Backbone as JSON, one array per atom type, in Angstrom:
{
  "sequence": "XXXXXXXXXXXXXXXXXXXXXXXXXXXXXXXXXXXXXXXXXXXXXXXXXXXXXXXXXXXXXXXXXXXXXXXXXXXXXXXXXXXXXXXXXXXXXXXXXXXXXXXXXXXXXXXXXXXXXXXXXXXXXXXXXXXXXXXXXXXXXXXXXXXXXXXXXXXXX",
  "N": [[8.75, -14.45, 25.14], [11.9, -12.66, 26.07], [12.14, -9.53, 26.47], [14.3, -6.98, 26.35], [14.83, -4.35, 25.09], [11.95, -2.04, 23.09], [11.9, -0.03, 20.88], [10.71, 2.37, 18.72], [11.01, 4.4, 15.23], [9.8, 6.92, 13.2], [9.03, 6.02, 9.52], [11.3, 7.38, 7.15], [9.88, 6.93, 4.87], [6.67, 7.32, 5.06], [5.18, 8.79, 7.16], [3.31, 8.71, 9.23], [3.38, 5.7, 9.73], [5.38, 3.24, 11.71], [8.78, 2.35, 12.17], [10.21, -0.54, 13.83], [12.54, -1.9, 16.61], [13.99, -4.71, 18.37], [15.18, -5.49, 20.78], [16.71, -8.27, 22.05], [17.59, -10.9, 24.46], [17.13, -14.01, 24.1], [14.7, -16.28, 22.81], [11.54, -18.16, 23.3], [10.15, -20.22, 21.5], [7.61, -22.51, 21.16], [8.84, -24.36, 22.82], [11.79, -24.25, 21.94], [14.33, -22.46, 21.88], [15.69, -19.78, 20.51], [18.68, -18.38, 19.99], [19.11, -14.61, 19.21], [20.57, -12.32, 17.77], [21.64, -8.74, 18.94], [19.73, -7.08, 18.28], [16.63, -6.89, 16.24], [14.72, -6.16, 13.54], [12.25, -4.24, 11.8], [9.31, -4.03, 9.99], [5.91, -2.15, 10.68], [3.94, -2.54, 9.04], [2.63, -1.95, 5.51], [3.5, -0.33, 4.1], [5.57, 1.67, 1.43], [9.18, 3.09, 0.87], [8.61, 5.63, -2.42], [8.45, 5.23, -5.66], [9.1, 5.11, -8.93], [7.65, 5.65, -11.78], [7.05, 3.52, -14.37], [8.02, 3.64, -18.49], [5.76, 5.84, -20.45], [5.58, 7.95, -18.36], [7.98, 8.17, -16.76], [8.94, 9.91, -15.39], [7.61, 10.83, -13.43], [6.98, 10.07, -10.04], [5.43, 7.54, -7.66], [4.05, 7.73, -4.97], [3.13, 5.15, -2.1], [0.78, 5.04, 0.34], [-1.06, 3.2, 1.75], [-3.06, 0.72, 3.05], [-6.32, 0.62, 2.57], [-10.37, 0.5, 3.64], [-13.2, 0.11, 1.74], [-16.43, 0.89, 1.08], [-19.71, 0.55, -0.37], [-20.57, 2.72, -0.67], [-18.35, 4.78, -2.52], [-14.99, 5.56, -0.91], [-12.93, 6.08, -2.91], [-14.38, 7.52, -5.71], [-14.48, 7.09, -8.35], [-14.28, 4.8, -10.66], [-11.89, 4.29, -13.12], [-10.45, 2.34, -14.8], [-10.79, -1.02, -15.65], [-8.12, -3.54, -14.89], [-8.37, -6.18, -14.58], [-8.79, -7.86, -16.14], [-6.21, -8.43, -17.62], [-4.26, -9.08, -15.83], [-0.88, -9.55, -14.4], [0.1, -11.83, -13.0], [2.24, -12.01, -11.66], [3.49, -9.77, -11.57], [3.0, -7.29, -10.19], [3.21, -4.72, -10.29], [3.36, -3.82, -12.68], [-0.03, -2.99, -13.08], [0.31, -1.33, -11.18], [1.59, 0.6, -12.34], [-0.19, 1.06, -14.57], [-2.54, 1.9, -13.44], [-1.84, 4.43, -12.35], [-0.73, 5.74, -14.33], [-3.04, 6.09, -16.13], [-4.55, 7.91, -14.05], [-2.61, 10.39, -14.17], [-3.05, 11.21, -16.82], [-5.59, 11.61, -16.83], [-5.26, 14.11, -15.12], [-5.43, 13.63, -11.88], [-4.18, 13.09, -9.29], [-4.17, 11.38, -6.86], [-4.95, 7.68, -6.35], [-6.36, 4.56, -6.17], [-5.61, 1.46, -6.21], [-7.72, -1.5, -6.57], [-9.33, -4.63, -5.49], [-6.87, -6.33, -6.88], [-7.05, -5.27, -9.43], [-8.45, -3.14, -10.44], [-8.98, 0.03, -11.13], [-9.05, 2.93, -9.63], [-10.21, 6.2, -8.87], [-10.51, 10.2, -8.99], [-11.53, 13.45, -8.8], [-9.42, 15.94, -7.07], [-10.77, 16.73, -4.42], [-12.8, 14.72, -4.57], [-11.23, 12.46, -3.74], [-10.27, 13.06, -1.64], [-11.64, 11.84, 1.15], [-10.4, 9.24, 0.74], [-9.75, 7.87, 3.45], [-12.0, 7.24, 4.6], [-13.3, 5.0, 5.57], [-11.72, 3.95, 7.31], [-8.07, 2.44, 8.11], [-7.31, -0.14, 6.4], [-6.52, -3.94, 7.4], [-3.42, -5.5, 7.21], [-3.36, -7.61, 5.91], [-5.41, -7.26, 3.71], [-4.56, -6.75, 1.92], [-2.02, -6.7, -0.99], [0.71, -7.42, -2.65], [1.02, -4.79, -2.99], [-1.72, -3.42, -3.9], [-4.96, -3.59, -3.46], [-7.43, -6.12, -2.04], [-10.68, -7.37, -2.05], [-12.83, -4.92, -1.85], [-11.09, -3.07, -0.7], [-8.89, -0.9, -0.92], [-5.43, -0.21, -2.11], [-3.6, 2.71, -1.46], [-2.39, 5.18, -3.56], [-0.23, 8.41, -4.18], [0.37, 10.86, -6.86], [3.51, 12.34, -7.32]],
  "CA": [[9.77, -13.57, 24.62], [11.97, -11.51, 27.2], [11.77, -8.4, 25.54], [14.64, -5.91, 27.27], [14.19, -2.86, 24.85], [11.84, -1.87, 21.99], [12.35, 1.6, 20.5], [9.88, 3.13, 17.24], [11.14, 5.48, 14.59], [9.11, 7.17, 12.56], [9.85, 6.02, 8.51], [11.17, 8.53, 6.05], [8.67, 7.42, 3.51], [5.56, 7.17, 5.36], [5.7, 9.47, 8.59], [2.38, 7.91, 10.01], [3.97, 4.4, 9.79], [6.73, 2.94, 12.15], [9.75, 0.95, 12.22], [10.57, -0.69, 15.19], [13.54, -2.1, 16.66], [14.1, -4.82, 19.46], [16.32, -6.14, 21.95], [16.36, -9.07, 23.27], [18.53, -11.83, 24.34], [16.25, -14.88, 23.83], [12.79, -16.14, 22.12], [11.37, -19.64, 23.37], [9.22, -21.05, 20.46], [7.33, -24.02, 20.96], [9.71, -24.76, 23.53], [12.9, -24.17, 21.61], [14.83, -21.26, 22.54], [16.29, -19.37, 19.61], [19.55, -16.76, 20.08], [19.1, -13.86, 18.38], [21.82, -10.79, 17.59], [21.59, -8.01, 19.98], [18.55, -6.5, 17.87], [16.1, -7.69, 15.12], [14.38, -5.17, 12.95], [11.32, -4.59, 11.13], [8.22, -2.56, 9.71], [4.31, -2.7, 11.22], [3.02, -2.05, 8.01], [2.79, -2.4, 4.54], [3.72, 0.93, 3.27], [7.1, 1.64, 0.88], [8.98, 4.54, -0.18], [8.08, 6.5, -3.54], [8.46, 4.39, -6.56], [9.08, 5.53, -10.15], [6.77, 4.75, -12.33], [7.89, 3.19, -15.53], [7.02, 4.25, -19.45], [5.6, 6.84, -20.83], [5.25, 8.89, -17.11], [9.13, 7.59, -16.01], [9.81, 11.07, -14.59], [6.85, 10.65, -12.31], [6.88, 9.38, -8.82], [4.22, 6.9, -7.03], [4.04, 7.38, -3.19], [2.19, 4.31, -1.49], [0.0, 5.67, 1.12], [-1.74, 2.49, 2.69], [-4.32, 0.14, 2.4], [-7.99, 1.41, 3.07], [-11.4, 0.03, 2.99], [-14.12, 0.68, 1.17], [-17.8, 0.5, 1.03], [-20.27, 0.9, -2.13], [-20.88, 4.49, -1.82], [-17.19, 4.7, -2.62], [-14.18, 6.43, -0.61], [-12.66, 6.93, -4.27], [-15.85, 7.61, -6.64], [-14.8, 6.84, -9.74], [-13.48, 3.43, -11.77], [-11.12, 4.41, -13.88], [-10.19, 1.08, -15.88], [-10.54, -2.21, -14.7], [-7.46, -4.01, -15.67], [-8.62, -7.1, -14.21], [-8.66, -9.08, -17.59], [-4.82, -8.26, -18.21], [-3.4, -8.65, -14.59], [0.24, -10.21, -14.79], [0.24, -12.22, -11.29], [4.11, -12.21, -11.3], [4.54, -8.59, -11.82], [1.5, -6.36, -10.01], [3.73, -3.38, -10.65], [2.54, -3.21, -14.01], [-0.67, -3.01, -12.66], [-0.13, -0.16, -10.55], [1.55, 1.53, -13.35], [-0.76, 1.33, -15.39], [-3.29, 2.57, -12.72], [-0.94, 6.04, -12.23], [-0.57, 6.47, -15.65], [-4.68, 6.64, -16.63], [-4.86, 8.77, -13.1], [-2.44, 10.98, -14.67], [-3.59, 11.01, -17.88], [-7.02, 13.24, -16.36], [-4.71, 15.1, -14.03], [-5.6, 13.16, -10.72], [-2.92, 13.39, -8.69], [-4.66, 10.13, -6.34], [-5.52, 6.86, -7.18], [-6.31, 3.53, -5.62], [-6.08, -0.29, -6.89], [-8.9, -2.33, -5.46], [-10.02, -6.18, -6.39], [-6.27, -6.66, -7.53], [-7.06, -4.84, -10.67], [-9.68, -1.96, -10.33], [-8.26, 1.46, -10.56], [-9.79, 4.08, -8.78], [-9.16, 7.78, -8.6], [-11.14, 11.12, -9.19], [-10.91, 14.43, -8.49], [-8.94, 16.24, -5.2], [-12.41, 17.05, -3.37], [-13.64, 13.14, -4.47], [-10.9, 11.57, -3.24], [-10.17, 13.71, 0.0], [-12.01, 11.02, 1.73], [-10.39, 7.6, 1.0], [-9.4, 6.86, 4.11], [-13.2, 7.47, 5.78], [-13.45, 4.11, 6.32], [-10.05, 3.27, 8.05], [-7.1, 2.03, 7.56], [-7.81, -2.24, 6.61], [-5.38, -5.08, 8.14], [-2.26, -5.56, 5.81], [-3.97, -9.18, 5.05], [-6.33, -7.22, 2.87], [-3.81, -5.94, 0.55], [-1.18, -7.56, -1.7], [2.61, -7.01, -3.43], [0.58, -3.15, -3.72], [-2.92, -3.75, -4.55], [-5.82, -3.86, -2.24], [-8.52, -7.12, -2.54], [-12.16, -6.75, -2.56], [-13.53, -3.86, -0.77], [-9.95, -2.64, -0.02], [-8.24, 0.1, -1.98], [-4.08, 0.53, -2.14], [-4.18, 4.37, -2.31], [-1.08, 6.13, -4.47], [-0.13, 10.05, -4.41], [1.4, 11.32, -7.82], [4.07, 13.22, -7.11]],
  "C": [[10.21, -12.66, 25.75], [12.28, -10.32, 26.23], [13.14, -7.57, 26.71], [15.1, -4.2, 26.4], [12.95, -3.26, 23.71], [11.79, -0.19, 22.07], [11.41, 1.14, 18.6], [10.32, 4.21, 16.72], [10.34, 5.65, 13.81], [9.64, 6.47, 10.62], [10.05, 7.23, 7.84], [10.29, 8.24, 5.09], [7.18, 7.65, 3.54], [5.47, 7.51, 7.21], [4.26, 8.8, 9.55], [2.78, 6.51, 10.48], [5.61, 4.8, 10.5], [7.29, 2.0, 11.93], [10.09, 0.55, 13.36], [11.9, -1.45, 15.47], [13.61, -3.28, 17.85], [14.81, -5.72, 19.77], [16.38, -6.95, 22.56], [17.26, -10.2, 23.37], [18.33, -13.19, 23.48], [15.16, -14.9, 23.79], [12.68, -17.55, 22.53], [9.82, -19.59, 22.61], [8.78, -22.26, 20.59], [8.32, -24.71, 22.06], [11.21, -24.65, 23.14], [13.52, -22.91, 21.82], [15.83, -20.92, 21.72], [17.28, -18.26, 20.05], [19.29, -15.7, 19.0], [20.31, -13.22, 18.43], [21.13, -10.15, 18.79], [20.11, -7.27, 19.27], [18.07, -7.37, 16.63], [14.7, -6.68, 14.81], [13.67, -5.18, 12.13], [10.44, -3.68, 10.67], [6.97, -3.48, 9.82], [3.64, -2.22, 10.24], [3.35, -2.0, 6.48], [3.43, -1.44, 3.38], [6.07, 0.99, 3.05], [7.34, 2.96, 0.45], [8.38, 4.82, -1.74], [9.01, 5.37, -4.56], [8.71, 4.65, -7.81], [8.16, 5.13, -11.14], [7.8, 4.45, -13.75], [7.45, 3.79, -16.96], [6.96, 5.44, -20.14], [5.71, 8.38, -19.78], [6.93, 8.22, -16.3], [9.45, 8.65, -15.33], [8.86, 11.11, -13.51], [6.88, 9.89, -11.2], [5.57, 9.0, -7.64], [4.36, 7.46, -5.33], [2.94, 6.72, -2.29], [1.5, 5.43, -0.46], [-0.72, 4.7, 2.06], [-2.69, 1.88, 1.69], [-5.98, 0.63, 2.99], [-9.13, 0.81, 2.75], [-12.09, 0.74, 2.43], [-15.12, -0.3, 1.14], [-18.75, 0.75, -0.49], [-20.61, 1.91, -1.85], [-19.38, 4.72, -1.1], [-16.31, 5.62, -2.0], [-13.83, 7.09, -1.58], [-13.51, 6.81, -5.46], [-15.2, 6.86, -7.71], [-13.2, 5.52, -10.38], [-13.03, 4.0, -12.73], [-10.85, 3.94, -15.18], [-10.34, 0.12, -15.02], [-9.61, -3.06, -15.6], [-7.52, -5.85, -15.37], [-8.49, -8.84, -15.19], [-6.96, -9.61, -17.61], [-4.09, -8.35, -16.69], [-2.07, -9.68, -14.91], [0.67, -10.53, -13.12], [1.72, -11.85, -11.05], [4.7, -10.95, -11.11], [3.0, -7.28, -11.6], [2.36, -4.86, -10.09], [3.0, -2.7, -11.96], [1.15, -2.51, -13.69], [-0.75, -1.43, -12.27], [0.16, 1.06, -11.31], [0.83, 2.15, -13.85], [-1.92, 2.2, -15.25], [-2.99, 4.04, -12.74], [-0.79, 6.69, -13.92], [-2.08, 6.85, -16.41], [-4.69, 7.93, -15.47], [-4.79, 9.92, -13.96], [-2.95, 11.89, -15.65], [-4.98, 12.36, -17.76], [-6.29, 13.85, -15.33], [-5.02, 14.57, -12.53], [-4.28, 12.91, -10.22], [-3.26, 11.75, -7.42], [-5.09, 9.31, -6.57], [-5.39, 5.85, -5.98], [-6.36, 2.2, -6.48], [-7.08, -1.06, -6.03], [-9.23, -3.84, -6.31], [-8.53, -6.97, -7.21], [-6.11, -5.74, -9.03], [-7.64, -3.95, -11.32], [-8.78, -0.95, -10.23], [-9.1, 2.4, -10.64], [-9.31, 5.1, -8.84], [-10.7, 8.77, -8.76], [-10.4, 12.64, -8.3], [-10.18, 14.92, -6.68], [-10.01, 16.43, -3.99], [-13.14, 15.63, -3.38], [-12.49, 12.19, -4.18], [-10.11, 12.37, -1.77], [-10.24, 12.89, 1.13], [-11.52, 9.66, 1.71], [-9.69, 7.27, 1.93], [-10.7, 7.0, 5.35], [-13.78, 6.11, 5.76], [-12.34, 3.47, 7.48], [-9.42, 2.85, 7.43], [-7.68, 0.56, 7.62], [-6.42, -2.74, 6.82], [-4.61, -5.14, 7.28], [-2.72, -6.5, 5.4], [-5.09, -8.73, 3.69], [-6.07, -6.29, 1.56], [-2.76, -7.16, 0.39], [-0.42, -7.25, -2.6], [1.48, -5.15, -4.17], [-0.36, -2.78, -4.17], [-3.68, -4.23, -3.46], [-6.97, -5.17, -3.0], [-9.66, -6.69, -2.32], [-11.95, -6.02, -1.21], [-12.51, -3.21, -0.17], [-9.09, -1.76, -1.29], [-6.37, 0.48, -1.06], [-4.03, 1.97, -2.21], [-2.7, 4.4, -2.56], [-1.39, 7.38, -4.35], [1.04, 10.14, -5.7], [2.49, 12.28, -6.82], [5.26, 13.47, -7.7]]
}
């Protein structure tokens, strides 16, 4: 790849996360040598703006936050619901809904999905910590939902 710029902006929905931008004339793939446009544009990460939730809580707003691991003595203490029975592969929104709306529900203002279908949360002092393991690879999350040992985190707001 001849590369002759790249340039990083910060996003408006997730100021830790960038977008990047880059410049280049030509890409040789495999030997084939693709033209591009003058730029070709993208995001290093999995994070989206703020979301609405749907429902009973429609005036409420989700704000992704990342994917994060976790270990068994838990970043976010406490299981919530596990909706794991009821997951609707086609439509993990529901899902996270449904996650934000129990949060709610006890006033938690943070929550995580984990396993696809686990929702996580607890209070502001017990979930302070979910990102004291690190941030995990985007491969270990999915359409908004973290897989085992990996928690999506959400901020009400």
């Amino acid at each position: 790849m001849a590369l002759d710029d790249i340039s990083f902006k910060e996003s408006p929905c997730c100021k830790s996360i960038h977008s990047f931008i880059i410049r280049t004339s030509r890409i040789s793939v495999s030997g084939t040598i693709v033209q591009l446009g003058s730029e070709t544009t993208g995001l290093n990460n999995v994070c989206a703006c703020p979301k609405r939730l749907t429902g009973n809580h429609s005036n409420n707003i989700v704000e992704p936050i990342g994917c994060y691991k976790d270990k068994s003595a838990r970043a976010i203490p406490v299981l919530l619901y596990n909706f794991r029975g009821a997951i609707d592969w086609y439509h993990m929104d529901n899902t996270i809904n449904d996650c934000a709306k129990k949060a709610q529900e006890i006033g938690f203002k943070l929550f995580g999905v984990q396993y696809y279908g686990e929702c996580w949360s607890g209070s502001a002092d017990d979930v302070a910590q979910y990102d004291r393991y690190g941030s995990a690879p985007p491969k270990n999350c999915w359409n908004g939902v973290g897989k085992l040992w990996t928690n999506y985190v959400y901020k009400i707001v």
